[in-house]
Every structure is written in structure tokens, then in C-alpha cells.
Short mmCIF file of C-alpha atoms in Angstrom, two decimals:
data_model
loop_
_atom_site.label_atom_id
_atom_site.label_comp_id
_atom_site.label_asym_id
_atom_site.label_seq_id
_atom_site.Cartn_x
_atom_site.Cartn_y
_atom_site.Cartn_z
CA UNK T 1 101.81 125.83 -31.07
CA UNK T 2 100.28 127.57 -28.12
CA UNK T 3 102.28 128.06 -25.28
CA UNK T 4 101.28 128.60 -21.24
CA UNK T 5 103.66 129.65 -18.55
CA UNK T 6 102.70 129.44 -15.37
CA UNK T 7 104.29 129.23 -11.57
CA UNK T 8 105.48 132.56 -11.12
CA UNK T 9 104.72 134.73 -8.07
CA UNK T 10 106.52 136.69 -5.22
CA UNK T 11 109.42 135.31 -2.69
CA UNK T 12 111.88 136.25 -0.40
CA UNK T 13 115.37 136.26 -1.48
CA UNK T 14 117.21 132.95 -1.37
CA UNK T 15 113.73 131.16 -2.37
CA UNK T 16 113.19 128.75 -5.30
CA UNK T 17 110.26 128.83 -7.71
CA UNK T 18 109.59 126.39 -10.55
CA UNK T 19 108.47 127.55 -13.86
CA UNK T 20 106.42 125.78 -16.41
CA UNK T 21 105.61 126.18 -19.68
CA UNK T 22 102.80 123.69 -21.31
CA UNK T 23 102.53 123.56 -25.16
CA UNK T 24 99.56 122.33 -27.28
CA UNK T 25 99.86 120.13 -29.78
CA UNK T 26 101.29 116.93 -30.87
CA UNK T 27 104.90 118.20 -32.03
CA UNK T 28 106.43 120.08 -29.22
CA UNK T 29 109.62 117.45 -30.28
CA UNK T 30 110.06 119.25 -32.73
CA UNK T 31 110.96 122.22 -30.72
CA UNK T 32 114.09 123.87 -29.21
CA UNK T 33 112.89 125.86 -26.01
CA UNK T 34 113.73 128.80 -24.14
CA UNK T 35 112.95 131.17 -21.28
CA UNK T 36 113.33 134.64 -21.26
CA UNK T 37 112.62 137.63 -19.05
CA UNK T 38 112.30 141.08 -19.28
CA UNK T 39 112.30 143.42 -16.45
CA UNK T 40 110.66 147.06 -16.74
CA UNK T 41 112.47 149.82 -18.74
CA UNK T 42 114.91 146.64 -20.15
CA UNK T 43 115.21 144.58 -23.11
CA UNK T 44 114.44 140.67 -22.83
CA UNK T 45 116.41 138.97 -22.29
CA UNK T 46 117.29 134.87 -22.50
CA UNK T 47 117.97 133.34 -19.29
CA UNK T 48 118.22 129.80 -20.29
CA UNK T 49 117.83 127.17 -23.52
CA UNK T 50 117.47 123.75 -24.22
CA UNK T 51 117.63 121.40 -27.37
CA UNK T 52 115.42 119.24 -29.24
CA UNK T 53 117.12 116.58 -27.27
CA UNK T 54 117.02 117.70 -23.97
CA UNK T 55 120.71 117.19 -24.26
CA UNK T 56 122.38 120.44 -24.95
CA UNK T 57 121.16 123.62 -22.24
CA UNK T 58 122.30 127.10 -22.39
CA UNK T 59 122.49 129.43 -19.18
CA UNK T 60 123.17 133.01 -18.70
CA UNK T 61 125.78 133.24 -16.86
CA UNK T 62 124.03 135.22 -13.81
CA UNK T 63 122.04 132.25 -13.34
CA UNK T 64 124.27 129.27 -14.23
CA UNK T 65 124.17 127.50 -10.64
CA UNK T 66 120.99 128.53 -9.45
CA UNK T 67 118.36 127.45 -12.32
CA UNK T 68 117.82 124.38 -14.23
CA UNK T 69 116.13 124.38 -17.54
CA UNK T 70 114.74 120.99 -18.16
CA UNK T 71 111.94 119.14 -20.66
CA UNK T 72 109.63 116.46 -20.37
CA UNK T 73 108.06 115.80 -24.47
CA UNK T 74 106.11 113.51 -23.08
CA UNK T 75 103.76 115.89 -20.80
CA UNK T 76 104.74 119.11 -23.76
CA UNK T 77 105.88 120.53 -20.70
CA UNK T 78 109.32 122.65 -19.91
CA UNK T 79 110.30 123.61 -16.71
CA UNK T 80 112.38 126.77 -15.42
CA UNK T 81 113.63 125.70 -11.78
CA UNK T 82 114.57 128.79 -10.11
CA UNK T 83 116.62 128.27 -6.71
CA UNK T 84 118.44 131.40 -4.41
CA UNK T 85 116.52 133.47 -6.08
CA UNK T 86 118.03 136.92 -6.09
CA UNK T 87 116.43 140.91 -6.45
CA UNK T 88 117.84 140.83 -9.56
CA UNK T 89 115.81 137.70 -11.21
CA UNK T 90 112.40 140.55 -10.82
CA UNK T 91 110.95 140.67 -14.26
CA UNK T 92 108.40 138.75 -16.43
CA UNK T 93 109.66 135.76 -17.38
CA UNK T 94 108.43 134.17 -21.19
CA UNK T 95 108.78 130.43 -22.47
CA UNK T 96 109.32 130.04 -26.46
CA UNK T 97 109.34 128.17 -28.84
CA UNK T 98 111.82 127.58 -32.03
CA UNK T 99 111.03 124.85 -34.86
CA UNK T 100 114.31 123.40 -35.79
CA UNK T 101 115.48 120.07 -37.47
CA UNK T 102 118.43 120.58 -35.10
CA UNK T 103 118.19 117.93 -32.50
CA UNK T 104 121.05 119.67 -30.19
CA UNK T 105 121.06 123.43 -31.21
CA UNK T 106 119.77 126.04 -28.77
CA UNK T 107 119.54 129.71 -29.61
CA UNK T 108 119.27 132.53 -27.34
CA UNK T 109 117.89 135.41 -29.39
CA UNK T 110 114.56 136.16 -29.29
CA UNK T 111 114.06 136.60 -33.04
CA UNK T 112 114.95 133.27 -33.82
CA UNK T 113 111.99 131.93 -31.36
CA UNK T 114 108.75 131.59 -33.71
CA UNK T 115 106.39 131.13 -30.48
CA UNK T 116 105.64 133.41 -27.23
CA UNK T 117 103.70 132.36 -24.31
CA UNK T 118 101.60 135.12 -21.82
CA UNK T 119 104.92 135.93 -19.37
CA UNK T 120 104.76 135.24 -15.73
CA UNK T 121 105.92 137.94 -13.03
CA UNK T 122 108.79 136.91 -11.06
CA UNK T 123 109.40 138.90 -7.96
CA UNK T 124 111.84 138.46 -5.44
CA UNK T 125 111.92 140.49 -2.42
CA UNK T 126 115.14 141.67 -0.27
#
């Protein structure tokens, strides 16, 4: 599967952005998702997970509150929503990809992901 993020950019702290991450293909069901980020001179990072289902969602806890990870398998499409954005949340943010039978697991290490989309810079001004 091929993966394309998209809908990063700059903003003001306090903003919102939404990120989206479009998958080719006829089996992104078959999928758990996540986004990660990785900010320079760091390690990435997950920020946030979601299930097969769409019914089990993982957060980091510096963002649980402020984003919403959500999935629409009928568009291939996840979606990052980013709200009171914060300094902190600067960094390149990266949708994956992990083929699982799992309906309702999410994992949150990057080596269990299988597929990496481009990244898309998130910067958020003071």
C-alpha cells in the first residue's frame, strides 16, 4: 500500500490543523493505522493509533484532549485532527500502516508498522 499525508503547514499556537493520510489500494481494511512524528535531533515518535475497526484509538498522553485520530475505509483515508496546537507538536509528522488480522489492536512502535508515507512538517509558532 502506498501511503500520502498531507495538510500540514505553519500556525500560531492554540490553532488546529487536520491531517490526512490517503492509501492506495483496495485493502486499507485490512489495516491498523498510526501517526507519528519526529522532531529534529529526536527519535519518532507515535502520537496516536487506531484499529482495524475504528473502534479502539491510542493517544500519547501529551496530546490526549487536543487530537483526534479517526478513519473513514470507505475514502482509504485517516485523519490526524490537531486542535490547541502547542510549540511542542513542531516536527514531521508520518501516517503508517500495519497489516493485522486484529480487528481492535493498535500498536505504537514504529517497527511493527510495515508502511511509511512522505511526512508532513508541522510547525507551530509561539
Amino acid at each position: 500500500v502506498q501511503l500520502q499525508a498531507s495538510g500540514g503547514g505553519l500556525v500560531q499556537a492554540g490553532g488546529s490543523l487536520r491531517l490526512s493520510c490517503a492509501a492506495s489500494g483496495r485493502t486499507f481494511g485490512t489495516y491498523a493505522m498510526g501517526w507519528f512524528r519526529q522532531a529534529p535531533g529526536k527519535e519518532r515518535e507515535s502520537v496516536a493509533a487506531i484499529s482495524r475497526s475504528g473502534d479502539t484509538t491510542y493517544y500519547k498522553d501529551s496530546v490526549k484532549g487536543r487530537f483526534t485520530i479517526s478513519r473513514d475505509n470507505a475514502k482509504n483515508t485517516v485523519y490526524l485532527q490537531m486542535n490547541s496546537l502547542k510549540p511542542e507538536d513542531t516536527a514531521v509528522y508520518y501516517c503508517a500502516a500495519r497489516r493485522t488480522m486484529t480487528w481492535t489492536n493498535v500498536a505504537t512502535n514504529p517497527a511493527e508498522y510495515d508502511y511509511w508515507g512522505q511526512g508532513t512538517q508541522v510547525t507551530v509558532s509561539s
